[in-house]
């Protein structure tokens, strides 16, 4: 296996893992909203998850804004690239900035 195939496999793995983790973070936020609206409580043993997932959602949101802006500067569809970058993270920015080296 040469370097470019292993790099491509690694980037694809990062994208898949990122989509799974960001989906999980959004699910946790929805569950937390449900807990808040129903006046329930989350176990204190699970509250550490919010300290991990909220910064991740914030960082991915910032990356999405940067990706959307950079895509619009390049004359591409800003919303599509922003959403894609939100789900896959920094790898989406790499693909947008330098697609020939990442692909």
Short mmCIF file of C-alpha atoms in Angstrom, two decimals:
data_model
loop_
_atom_site.label_atom_id
_atom_site.label_comp_id
_atom_site.label_asym_id
_atom_site.label_seq_id
_atom_site.Cartn_x
_atom_site.Cartn_y
_atom_site.Cartn_z
CA UNK A 1 0.00 0.00 0.00
CA UNK A 2 1.51 3.31 -1.02
CA UNK A 3 1.40 6.58 0.89
CA UNK A 4 -1.47 8.19 -1.03
CA UNK A 5 -3.77 5.18 -0.56
CA UNK A 6 -3.02 5.00 3.14
CA UNK A 7 -3.55 8.76 3.46
CA UNK A 8 -6.87 8.51 1.64
CA UNK A 9 -7.94 5.60 3.86
CA UNK A 10 -6.99 7.58 6.96
CA UNK A 11 -8.91 10.68 5.85
CA UNK A 12 -11.95 8.58 5.00
CA UNK A 13 -11.77 6.95 8.44
CA UNK A 14 -11.56 10.35 10.12
CA UNK A 15 -14.59 11.55 8.15
CA UNK A 16 -16.69 8.52 9.12
CA UNK A 17 -15.71 8.77 12.78
CA UNK A 18 -16.38 12.51 12.77
CA UNK A 19 -19.87 12.06 11.36
CA UNK A 20 -20.67 9.44 13.99
CA UNK A 21 -19.34 11.56 16.87
CA UNK A 22 -21.00 14.80 15.74
CA UNK A 23 -24.30 12.93 15.30
CA UNK A 24 -23.89 11.58 18.82
CA UNK A 25 -23.14 15.06 20.16
CA UNK A 26 -26.30 16.43 18.54
CA UNK A 27 -28.28 13.52 19.99
CA UNK A 28 -26.90 14.32 23.46
CA UNK A 29 -27.96 17.94 23.08
CA UNK A 30 -31.46 16.89 22.02
CA UNK A 31 -31.64 14.52 24.98
CA UNK A 32 -30.50 17.32 27.26
CA UNK A 33 -33.22 19.58 25.83
CA UNK A 34 -35.78 16.86 26.48
CA UNK A 35 -34.54 16.52 30.07
CA UNK A 36 -34.82 20.28 30.53
CA UNK A 37 -38.33 20.47 29.06
CA UNK A 38 -39.65 17.55 31.12
CA UNK A 39 -38.03 18.69 34.38
CA UNK A 40 -36.07 15.45 34.61
CA UNK A 41 -32.46 14.99 35.62
CA UNK A 42 -29.43 13.48 33.95
CA UNK A 43 -27.23 11.23 35.99
CA UNK A 44 -24.28 13.14 37.43
CA UNK A 45 -22.01 10.44 36.03
CA UNK A 46 -22.95 11.46 32.48
CA UNK A 47 -22.52 15.21 32.77
CA UNK A 48 -18.84 15.04 31.72
CA UNK A 49 -20.01 14.20 28.21
CA UNK A 50 -21.33 17.76 27.82
CA UNK A 51 -17.85 19.14 28.59
CA UNK A 52 -16.56 17.16 25.61
CA UNK A 53 -19.33 17.46 23.05
CA UNK A 54 -20.19 21.14 23.38
CA UNK A 55 -16.71 22.39 22.48
CA UNK A 56 -16.64 19.87 19.61
CA UNK A 57 -19.94 21.23 18.26
CA UNK A 58 -18.66 24.79 18.64
CA UNK A 59 -15.40 24.03 16.83
CA UNK A 60 -17.21 22.21 14.03
CA UNK A 61 -19.58 25.17 13.73
CA UNK A 62 -16.66 27.57 13.39
CA UNK A 63 -15.08 25.27 10.79
CA UNK A 64 -18.40 25.23 8.92
CA UNK A 65 -18.50 29.03 8.82
CA UNK A 66 -14.91 29.16 7.58
CA UNK A 67 -15.63 26.47 4.98
CA UNK A 68 -18.74 28.26 3.75
CA UNK A 69 -16.92 31.55 3.50
CA UNK A 70 -13.92 30.08 1.73
CA UNK A 71 -16.19 28.21 -0.70
CA UNK A 72 -18.05 31.41 -1.57
CA UNK A 73 -14.72 33.16 -2.20
CA UNK A 74 -13.83 30.35 -4.63
CA UNK A 75 -17.22 30.66 -6.36
CA UNK A 76 -18.54 27.35 -5.01
CA UNK A 77 -21.75 26.62 -3.11
CA UNK A 78 -21.17 28.07 0.34
CA UNK A 79 -24.04 26.34 2.14
CA UNK A 80 -23.16 22.87 0.84
CA UNK A 81 -19.51 23.20 1.78
CA UNK A 82 -20.42 24.66 5.15
CA UNK A 83 -22.71 21.74 6.01
CA UNK A 84 -20.18 19.21 4.73
CA UNK A 85 -17.41 20.83 6.75
CA UNK A 86 -19.60 20.82 9.86
CA UNK A 87 -20.04 17.06 9.63
CA UNK A 88 -16.50 16.04 8.66
CA UNK A 89 -14.52 18.77 10.42
CA UNK A 90 -11.04 19.88 9.47
CA UNK A 91 -10.74 17.29 6.71
CA UNK A 92 -13.47 19.16 4.85
CA UNK A 93 -11.42 22.34 5.05
CA UNK A 94 -8.37 20.49 3.75
CA UNK A 95 -10.36 19.18 0.81
CA UNK A 96 -11.66 22.66 0.04
CA UNK A 97 -8.34 24.46 0.33
CA UNK A 98 -6.14 21.93 -1.45
CA UNK A 99 -8.25 19.25 -3.19
CA UNK A 100 -5.50 17.81 -5.40
CA UNK A 101 -3.26 16.91 -2.45
CA UNK A 102 -6.06 15.38 -0.38
CA UNK A 103 -7.73 13.37 -3.16
#
